[in-house]
mmCIF file of C-alpha atoms in Angstrom:
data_model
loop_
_atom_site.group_PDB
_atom_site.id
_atom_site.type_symbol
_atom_site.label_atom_id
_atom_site.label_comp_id
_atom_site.label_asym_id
_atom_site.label_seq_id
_atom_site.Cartn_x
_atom_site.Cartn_y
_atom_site.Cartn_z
ATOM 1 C CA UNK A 1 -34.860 142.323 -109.397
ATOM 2 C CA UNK A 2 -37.032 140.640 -112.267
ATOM 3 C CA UNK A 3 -37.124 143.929 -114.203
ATOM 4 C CA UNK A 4 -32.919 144.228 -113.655
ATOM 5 C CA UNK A 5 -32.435 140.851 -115.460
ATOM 6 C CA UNK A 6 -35.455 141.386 -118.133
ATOM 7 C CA UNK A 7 -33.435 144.923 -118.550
ATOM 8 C CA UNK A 8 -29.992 142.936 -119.234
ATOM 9 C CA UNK A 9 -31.869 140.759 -121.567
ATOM 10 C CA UNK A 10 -32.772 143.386 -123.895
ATOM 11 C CA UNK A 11 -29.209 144.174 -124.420
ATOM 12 C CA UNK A 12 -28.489 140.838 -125.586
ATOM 13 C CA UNK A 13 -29.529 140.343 -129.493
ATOM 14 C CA UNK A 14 -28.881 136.949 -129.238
ATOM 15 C CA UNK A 15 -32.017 136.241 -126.755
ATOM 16 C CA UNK A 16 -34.241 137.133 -129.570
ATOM 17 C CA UNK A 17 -33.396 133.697 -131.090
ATOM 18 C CA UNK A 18 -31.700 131.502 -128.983
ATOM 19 C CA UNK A 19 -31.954 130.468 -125.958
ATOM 20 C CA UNK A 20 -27.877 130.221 -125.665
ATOM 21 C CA UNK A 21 -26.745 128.196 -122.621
ATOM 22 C CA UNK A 22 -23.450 127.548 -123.656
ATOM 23 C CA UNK A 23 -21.395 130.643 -122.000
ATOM 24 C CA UNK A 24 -18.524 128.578 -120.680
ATOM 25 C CA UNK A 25 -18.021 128.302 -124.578
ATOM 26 C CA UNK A 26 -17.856 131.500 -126.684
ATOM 27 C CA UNK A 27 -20.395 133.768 -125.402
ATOM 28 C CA UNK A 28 -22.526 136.406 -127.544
ATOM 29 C CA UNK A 29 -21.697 139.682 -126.778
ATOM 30 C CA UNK A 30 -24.572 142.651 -125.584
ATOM 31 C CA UNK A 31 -25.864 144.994 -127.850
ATOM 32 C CA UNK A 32 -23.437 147.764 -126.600
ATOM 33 C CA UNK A 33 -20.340 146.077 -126.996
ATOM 34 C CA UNK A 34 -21.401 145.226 -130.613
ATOM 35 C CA UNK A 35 -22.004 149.495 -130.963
ATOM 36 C CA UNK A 36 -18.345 149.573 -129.936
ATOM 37 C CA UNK A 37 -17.028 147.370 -132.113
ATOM 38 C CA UNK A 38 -18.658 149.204 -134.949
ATOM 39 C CA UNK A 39 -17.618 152.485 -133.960
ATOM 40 C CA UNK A 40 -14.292 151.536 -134.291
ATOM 41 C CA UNK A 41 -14.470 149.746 -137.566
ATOM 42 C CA UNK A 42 -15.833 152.944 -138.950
ATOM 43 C CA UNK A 43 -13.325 155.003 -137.776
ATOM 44 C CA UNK A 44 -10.603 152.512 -138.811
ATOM 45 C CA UNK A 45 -11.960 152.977 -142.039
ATOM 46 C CA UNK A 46 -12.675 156.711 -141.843
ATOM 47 C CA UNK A 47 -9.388 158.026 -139.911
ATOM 48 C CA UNK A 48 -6.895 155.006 -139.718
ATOM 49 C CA UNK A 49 -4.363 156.598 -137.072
ATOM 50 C CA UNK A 50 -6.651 160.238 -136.498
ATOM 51 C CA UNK A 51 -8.587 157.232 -134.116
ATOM 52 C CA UNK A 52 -5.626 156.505 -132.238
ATOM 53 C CA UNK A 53 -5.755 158.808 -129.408
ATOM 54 C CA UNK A 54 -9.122 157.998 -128.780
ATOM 55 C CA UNK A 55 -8.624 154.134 -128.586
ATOM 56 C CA UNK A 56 -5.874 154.570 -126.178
ATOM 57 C CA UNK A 57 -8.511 156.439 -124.030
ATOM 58 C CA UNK A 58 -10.446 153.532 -124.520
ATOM 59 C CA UNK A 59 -8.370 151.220 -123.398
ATOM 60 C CA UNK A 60 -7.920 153.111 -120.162
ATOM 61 C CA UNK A 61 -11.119 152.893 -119.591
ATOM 62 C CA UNK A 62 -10.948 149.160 -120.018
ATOM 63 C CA UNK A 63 -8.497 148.495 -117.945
ATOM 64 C CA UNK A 64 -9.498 150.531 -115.083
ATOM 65 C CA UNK A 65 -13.101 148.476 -115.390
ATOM 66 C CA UNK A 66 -10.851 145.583 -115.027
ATOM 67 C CA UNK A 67 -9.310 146.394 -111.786
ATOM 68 C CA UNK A 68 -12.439 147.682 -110.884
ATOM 69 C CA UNK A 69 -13.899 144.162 -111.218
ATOM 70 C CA UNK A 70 -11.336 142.463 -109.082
ATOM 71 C CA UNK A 71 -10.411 145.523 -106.782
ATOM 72 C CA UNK A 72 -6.988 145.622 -107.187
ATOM 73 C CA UNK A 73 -4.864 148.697 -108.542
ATOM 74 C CA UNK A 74 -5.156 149.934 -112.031
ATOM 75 C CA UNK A 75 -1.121 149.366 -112.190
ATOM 76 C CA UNK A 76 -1.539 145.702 -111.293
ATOM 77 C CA UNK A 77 -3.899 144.867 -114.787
ATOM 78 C CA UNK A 78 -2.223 143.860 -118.041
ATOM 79 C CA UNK A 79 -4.093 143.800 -121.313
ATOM 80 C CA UNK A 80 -3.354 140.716 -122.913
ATOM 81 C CA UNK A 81 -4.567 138.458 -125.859
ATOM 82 C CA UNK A 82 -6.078 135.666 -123.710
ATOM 83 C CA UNK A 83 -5.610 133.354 -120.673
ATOM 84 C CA UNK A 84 -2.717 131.572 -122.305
ATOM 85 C CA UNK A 85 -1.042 134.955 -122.427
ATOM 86 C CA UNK A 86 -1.108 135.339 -118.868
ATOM 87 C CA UNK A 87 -0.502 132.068 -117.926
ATOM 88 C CA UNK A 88 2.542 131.981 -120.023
ATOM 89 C CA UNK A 89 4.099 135.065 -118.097
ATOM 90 C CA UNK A 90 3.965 133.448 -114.722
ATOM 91 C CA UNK A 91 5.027 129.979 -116.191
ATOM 92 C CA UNK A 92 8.009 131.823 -118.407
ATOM 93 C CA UNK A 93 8.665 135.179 -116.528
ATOM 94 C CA UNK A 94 8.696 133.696 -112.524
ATOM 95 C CA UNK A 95 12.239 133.036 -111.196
ATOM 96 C CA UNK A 96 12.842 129.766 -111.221
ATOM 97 C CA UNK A 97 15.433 127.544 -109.608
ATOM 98 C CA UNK A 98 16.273 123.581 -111.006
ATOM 99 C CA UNK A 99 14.290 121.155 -108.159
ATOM 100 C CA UNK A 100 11.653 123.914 -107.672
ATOM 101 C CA UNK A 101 7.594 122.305 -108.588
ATOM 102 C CA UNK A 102 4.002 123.206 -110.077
ATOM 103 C CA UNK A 103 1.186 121.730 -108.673
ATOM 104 C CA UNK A 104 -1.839 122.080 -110.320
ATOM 105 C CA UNK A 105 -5.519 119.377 -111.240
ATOM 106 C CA UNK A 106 -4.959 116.499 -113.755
ATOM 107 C CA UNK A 107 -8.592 118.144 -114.387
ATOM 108 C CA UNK A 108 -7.460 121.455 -115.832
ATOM 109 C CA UNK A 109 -8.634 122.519 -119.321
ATOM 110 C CA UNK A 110 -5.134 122.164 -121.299
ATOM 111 C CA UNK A 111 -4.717 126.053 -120.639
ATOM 112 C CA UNK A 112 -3.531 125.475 -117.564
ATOM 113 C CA UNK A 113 -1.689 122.040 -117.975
ATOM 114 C CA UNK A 114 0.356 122.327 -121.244
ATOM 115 C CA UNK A 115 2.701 125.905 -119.760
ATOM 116 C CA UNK A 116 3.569 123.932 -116.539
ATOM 117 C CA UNK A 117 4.278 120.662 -118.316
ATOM 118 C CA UNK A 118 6.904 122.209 -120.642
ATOM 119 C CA UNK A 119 8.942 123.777 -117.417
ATOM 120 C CA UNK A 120 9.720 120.547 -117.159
ATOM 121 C CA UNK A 121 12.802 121.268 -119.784
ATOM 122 C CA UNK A 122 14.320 123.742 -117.167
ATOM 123 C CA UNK A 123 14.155 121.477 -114.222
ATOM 124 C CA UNK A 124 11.260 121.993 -112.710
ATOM 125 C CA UNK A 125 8.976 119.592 -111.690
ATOM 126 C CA UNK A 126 5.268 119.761 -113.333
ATOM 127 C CA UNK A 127 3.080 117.688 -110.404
ATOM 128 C CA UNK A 128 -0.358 116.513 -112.044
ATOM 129 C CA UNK A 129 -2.763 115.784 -109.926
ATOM 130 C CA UNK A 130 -5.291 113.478 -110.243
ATOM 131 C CA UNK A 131 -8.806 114.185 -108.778
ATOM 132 C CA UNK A 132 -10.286 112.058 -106.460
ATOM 133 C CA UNK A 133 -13.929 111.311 -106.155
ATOM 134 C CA UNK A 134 -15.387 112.206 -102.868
ATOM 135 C CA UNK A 135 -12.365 114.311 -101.822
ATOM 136 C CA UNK A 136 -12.430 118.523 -101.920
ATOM 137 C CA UNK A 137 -9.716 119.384 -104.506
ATOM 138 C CA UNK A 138 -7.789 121.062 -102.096
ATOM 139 C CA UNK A 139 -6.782 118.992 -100.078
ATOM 140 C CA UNK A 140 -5.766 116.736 -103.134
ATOM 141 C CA UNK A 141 -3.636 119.607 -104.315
ATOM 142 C CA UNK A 142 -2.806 119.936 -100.531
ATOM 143 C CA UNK A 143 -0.917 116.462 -100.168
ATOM 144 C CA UNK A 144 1.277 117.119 -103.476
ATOM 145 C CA UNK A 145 2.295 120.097 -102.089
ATOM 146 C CA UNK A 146 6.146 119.870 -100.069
ATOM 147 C CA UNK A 147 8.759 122.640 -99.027
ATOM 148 C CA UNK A 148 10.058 122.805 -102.891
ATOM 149 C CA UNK A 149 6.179 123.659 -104.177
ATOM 150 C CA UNK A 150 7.068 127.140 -105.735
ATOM 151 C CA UNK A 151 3.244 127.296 -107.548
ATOM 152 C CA UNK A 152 -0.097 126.248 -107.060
ATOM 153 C CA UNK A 153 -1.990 126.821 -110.264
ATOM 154 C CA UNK A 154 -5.732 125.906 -110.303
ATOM 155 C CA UNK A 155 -8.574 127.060 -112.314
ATOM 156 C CA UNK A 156 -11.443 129.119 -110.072
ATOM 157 C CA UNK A 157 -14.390 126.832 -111.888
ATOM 158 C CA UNK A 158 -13.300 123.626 -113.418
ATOM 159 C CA UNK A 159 -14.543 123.813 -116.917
ATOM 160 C CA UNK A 160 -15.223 120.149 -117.606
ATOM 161 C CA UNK A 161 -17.866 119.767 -114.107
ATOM 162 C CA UNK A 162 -18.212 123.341 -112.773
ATOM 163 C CA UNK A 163 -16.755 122.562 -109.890
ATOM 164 C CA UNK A 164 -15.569 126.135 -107.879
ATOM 165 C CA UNK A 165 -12.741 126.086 -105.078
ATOM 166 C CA UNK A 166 -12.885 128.721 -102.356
ATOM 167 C CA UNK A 167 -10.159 131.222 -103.477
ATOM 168 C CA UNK A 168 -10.073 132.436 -100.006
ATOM 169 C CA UNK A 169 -8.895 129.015 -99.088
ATOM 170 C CA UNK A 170 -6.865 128.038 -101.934
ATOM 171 C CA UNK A 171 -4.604 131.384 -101.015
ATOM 172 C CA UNK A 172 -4.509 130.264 -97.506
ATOM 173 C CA UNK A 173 -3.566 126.722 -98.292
ATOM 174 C CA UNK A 174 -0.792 127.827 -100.436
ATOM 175 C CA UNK A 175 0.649 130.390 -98.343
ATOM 176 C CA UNK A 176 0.604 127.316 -95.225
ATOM 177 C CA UNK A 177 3.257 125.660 -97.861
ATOM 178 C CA UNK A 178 5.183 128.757 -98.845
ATOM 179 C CA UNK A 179 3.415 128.886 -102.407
ATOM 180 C CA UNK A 180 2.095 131.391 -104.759
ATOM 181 C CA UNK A 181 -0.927 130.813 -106.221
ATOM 182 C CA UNK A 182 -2.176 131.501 -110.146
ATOM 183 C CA UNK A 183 -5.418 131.711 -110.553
ATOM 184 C CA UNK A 184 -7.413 130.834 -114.043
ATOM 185 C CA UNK A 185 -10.222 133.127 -113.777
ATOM 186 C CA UNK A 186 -11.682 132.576 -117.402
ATOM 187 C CA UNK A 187 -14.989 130.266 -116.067
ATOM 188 C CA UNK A 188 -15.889 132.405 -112.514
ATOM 189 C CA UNK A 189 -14.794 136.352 -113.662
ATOM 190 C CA UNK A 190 -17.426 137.912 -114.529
ATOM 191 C CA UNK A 191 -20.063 135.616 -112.630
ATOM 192 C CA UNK A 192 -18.477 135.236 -109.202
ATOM 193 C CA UNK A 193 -17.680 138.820 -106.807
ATOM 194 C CA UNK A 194 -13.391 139.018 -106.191
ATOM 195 C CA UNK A 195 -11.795 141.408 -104.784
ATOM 196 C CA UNK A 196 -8.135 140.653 -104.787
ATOM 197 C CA UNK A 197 -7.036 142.712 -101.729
ATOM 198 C CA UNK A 198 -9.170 140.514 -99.479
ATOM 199 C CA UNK A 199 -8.612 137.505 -101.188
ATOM 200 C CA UNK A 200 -4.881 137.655 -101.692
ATOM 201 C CA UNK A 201 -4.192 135.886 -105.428
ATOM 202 C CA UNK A 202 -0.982 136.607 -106.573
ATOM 203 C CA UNK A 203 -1.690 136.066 -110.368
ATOM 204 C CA UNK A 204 -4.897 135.857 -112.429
ATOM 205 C CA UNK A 205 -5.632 135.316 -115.855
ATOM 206 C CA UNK A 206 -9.039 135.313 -118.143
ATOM 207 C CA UNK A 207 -9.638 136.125 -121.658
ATOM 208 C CA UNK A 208 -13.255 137.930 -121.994
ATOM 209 C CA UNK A 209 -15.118 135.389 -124.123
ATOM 210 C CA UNK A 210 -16.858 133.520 -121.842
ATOM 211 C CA UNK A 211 -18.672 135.076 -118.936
ATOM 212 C CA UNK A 212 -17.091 138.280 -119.361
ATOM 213 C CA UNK A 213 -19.574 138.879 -122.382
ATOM 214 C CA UNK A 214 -16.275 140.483 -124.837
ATOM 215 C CA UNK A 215 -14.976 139.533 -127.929
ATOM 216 C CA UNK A 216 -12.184 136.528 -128.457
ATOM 217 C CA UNK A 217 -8.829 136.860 -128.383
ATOM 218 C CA UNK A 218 -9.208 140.114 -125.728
ATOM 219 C CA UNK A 219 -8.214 139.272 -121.948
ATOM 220 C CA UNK A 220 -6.696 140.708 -118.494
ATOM 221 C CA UNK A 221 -3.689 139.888 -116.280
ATOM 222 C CA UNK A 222 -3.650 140.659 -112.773
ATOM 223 C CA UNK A 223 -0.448 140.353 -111.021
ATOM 224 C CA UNK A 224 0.058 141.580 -107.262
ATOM 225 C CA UNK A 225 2.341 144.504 -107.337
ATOM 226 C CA UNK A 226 4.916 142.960 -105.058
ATOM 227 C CA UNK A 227 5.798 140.334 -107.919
ATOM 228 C CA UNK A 228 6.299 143.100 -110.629
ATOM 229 C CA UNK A 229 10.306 142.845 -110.346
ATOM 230 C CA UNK A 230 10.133 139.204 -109.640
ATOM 231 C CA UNK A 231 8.973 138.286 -112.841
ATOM 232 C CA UNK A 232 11.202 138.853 -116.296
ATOM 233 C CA UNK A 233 8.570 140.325 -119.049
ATOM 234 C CA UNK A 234 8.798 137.683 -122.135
ATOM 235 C CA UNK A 235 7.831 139.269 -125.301
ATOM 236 C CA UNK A 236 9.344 142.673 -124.759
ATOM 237 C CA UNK A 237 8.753 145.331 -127.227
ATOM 238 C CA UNK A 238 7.813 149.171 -127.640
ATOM 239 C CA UNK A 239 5.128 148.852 -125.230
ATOM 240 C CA UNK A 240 7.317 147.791 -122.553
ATOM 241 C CA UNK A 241 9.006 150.716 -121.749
ATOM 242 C CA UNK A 242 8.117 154.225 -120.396
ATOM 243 C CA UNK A 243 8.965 156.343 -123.049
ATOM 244 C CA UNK A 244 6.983 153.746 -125.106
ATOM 245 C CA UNK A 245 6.309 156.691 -127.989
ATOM 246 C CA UNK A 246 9.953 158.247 -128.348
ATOM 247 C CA UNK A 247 10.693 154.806 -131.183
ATOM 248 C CA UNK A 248 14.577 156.850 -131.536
ATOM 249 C CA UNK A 249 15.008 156.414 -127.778
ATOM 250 C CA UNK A 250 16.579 152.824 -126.897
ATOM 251 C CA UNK A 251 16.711 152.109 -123.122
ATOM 252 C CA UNK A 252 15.469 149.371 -121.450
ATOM 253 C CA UNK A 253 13.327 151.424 -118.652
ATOM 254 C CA UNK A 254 10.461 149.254 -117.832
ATOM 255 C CA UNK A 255 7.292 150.416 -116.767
ATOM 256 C CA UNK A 256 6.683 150.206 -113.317
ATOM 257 C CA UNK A 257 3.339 148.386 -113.665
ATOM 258 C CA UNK A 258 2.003 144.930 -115.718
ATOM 259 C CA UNK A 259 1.467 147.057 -118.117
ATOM 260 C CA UNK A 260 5.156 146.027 -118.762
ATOM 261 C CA UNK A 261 4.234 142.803 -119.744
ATOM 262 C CA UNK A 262 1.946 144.123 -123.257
ATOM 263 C CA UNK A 263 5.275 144.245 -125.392
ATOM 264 C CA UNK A 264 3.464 145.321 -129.079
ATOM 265 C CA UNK A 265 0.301 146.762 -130.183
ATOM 266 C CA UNK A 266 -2.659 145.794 -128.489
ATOM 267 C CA UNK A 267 -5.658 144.229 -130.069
ATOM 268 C CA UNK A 268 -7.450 147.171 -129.721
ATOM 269 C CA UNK A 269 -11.444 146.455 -131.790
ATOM 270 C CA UNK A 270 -11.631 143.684 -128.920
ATOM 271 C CA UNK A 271 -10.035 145.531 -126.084
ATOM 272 C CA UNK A 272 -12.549 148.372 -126.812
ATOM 273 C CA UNK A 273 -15.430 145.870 -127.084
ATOM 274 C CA UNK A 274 -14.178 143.861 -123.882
ATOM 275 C CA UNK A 275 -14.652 147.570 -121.764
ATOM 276 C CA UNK A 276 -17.897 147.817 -122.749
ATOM 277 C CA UNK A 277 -19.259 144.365 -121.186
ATOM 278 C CA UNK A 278 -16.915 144.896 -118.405
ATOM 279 C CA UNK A 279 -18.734 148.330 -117.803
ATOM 280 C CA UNK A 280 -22.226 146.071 -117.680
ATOM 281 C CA UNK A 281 -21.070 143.688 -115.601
ATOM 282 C CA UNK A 282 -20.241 145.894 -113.039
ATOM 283 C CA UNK A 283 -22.827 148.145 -113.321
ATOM 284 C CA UNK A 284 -24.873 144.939 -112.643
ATOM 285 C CA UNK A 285 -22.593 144.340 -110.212
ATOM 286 C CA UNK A 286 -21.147 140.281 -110.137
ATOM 287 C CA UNK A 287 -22.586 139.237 -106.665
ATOM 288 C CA UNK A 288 -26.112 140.058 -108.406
ATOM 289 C CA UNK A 289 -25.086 138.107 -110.956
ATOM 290 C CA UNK A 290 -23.728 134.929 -109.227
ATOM 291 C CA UNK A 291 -27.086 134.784 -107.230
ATOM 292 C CA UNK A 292 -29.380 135.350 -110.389
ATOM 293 C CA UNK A 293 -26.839 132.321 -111.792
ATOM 294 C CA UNK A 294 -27.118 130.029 -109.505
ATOM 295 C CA UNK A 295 -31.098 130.407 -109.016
ATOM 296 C CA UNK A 296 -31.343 129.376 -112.888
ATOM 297 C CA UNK A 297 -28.783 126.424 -112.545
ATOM 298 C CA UNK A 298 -31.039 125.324 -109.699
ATOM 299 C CA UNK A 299 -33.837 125.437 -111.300
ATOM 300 C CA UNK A 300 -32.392 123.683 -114.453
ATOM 301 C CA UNK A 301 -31.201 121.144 -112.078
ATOM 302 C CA UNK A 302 -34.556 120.486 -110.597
ATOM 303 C CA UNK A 303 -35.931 119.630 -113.956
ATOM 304 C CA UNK A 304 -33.241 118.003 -115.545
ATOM 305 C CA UNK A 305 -33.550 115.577 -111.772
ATOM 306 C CA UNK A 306 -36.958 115.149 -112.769
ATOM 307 C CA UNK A 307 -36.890 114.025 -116.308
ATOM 308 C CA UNK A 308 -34.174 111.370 -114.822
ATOM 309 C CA UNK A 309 -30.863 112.957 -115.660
ATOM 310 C CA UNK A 310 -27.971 112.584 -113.427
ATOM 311 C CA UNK A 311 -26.401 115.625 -112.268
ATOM 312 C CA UNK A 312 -22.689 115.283 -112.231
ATOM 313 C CA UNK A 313 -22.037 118.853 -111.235
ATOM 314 C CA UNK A 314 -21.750 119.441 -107.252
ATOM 315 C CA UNK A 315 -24.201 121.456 -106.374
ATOM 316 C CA UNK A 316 -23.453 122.238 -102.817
ATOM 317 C CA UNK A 317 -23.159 125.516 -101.373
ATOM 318 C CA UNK A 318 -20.097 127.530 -102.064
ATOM 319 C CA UNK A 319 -18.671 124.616 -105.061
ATOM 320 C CA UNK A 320 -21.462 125.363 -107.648
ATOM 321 C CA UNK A 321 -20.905 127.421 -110.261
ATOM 322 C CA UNK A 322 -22.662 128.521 -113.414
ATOM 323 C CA UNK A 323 -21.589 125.635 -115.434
ATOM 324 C CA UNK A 324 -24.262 122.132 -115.246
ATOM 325 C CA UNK A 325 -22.882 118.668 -116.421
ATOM 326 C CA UNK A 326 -25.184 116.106 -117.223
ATOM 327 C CA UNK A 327 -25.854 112.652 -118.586
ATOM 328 C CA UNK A 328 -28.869 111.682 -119.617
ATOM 329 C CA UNK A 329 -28.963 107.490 -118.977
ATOM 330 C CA UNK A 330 -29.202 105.145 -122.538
ATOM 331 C CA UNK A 331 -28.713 108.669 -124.540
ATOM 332 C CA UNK A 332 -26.031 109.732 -127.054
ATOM 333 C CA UNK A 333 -25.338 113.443 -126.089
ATOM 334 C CA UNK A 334 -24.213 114.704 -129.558
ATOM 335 C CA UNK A 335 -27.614 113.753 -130.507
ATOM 336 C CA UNK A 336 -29.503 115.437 -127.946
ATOM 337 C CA UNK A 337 -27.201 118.689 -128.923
ATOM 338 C CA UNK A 338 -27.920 118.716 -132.330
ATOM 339 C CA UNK A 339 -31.234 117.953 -131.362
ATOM 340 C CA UNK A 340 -31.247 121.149 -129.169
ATOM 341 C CA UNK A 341 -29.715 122.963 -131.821
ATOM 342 C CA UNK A 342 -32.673 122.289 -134.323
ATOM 343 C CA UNK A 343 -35.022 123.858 -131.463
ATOM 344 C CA UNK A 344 -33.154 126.726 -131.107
ATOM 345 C CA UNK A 345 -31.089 126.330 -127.800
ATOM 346 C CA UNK A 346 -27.086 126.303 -127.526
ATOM 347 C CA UNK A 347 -25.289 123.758 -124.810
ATOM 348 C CA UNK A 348 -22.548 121.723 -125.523
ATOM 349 C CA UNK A 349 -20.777 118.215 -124.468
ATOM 350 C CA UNK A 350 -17.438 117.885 -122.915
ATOM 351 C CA UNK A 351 -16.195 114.853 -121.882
ATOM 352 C CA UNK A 352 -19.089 112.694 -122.837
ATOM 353 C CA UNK A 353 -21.710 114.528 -120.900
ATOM 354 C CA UNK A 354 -23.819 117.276 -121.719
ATOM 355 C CA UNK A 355 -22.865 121.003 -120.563
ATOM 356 C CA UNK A 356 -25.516 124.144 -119.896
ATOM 357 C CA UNK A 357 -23.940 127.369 -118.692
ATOM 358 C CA UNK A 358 -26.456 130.093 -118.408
ATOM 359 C CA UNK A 359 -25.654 133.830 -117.799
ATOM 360 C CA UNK A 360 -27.779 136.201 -115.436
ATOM 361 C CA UNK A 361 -30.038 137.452 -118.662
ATOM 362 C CA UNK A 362 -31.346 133.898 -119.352
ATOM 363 C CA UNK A 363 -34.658 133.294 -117.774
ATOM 364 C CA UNK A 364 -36.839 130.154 -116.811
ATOM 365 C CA UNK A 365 -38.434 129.846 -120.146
ATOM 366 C CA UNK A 366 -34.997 129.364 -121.909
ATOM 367 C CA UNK A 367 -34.192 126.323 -119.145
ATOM 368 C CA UNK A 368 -38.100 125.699 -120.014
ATOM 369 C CA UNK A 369 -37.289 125.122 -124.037
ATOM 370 C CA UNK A 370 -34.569 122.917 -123.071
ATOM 371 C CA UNK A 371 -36.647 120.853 -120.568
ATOM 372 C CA UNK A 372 -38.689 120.509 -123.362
ATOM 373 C CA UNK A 373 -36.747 118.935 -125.953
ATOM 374 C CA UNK A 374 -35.165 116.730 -123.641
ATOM 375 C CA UNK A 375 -38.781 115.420 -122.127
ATOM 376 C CA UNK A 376 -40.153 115.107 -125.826
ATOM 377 C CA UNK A 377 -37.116 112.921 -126.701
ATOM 378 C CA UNK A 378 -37.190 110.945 -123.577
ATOM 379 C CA UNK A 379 -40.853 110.148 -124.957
ATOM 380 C CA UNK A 380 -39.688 109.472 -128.658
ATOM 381 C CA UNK A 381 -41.455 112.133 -130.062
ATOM 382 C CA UNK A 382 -38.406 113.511 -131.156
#
């Protein structure tokens, strides 16, 4: 398995330098997705619109990778800009009625806080729940759940702590209440295995920046298929329809997948470049992944214990994730970063703490370098 993960680490240009534990930021893309990207600039600049036919091949492919990754039906993906996007379509496009609520973390990056807040204009009820310490999520989300709870909307890893509910019993949860369940992927997808026909989400959303290894502003929707025609498509346009290409024929025939929910021109340099990691990832296959994962945020965890940080991650079975938060007692941590940045290694702080979130190709010695700086300033060496 060693010589799988050394093998993914040669695709990764950016392992050359860095020793970049910051993936629940912006993440570098592999070496192939980068070939992508310039294939298409150079036919953008050598055949403009000649290209075309070619890209919308490409963007089959992507998609189909997609559903591939979360084994639901190619006609249940939409292409879409980022999570926003997504989220936005089940906040705006769901049917609605005035007393209806939203239940989703206090905890949520703003992502997944700001769409349900601003239902509130239309008469539903946003409920923001705070987390409490010591208690599973769930059940917090759970006990502000009653028989007018039309949405539970939760993130699959909380960005802020790493924290990861058990999809399998979020959708159970939320189907005791009568609720439908949407699902921000953007911090698990690509890390954790899904497969949406066993674990019954009925919406999911996740731009490809993070652990998905694809460029910004490049992302999926996955809606079940049995919600197509109860959600109205906001931002309708060409790409809407199925006769998308005849622009003198005006009927509104929607198509009968998400695909429905594109409207315009996609972004098609990052779509093209978000296939391409997709088709690594699950070559690698994601339950590979989360186990190669979680072995290095062990191991980081072990350390960081043993130079005296406190670990404010849970690191039990089945709620750790990729993402590590730590303080480091008596320490500023925007020092430490930029200290860590001088050394060559990439983290970041959120909320006050420090944040590591390695990906499958990082190895020991990258946790090592980091161990390092933070043991040499511990000793004020540094």
């Amino acid at each position: 398995m060693k010589g799988l993960w050394e093998e993914f680490r040669q695709l990764m240009p950016v392992a050359t330098k860095w020793a970049y534990l910051d993936h629940a930021a912006v993440a570098p893309i592999p070496a192939t997705t980068a070939d992508a990207v310039r294939r298409w600039a150079e036919q953008a600049a050598l055949q403009g619109e000649l290209a075309c036919t070619e890209w919308k091949l490409r963007l089959r492919h992507t998609r189909e990778r997609a559903a591939t990754l979360l084994g639901c039906d190619v006609d249940e993906i939409a292409l879409v800009g980022n999570t926003t996007t997504g989220i936005n379509l089940v906040a705006f496009g769901l049917e609605w009625r005035p007393g209806d609520n939203v239940v989703f973390p206090a905890s949520e990056f703003p992502t997944n806080q700001y769409p349900w807040l601003a239902l509130a204009r239309l008469g539903i009820e946003p409920r923001r729940v705070e987390v409490q310490p010591g208690r599973p999520l769930l059940d917090s989300l759970r006990a502000a759940c009653d028989r007018n709870t039309k949405l539970i909307a939760v993130s699959w890893v909380q960005f802020a702590d790493g924290y990861r509910i058990d999809l399998a019993d979020l959708c159970q949860m939320a189907r005791q209440v009568g609720a439908l369940t949407c699902v921000d992927a953007i911090q698990g997808l690509g890390v954790f295995p899904i497969n949406v026909k066993e674990i019954p989400v009925d919406f999911l959303a996740a731009d490809g920046h993070k652990w998905l290894l694809g460029p910004e502003g490049a992302g999926i929707f996955y809606v079940r298929k049995e919600h197509l025609d109860r959600m109205k498509p906001i931002g309708i346009g060409w790409q809407s329809v199925v006769h998308a290409h005849d622009f003198h024929r005006i009927e509104l025939n929607l198509k009968p997948s998400a695909e429905r929910f594109e409207g315009g021109s996609h972004n098609s340099v990052g779509m093209i470049g978000l296939g391409e990691s997709l088709s690594l990832l699950t070559r690698l296959e994601p339950a590979r992944i989360a186990l190669r994962v979680l072995e290095l945020t062990d191991y980081a965890c072990e350390g960081l214990t043993g130079l005296g940080a406190r670990i404010i991650s849970n690191r039990s079975p089945g709620l750790k994730s990729g993402i590590v938060a730590f303080e480091l007692p008596g320490v500023d941590p925007h020092e430490i970063k930029q200290r860590c940045y001088e050394a060559g290694i990439v983290l970041s702080v959120r909320g006050g703490r420090l944040r590591i979130s390695p990906h499958a190709y990082n190895n020991e010695e990258d946790v090592d370098r980091l161990l390092g700086v933070l043991r040499e300033f511990r000793s004020g060496k540094l």
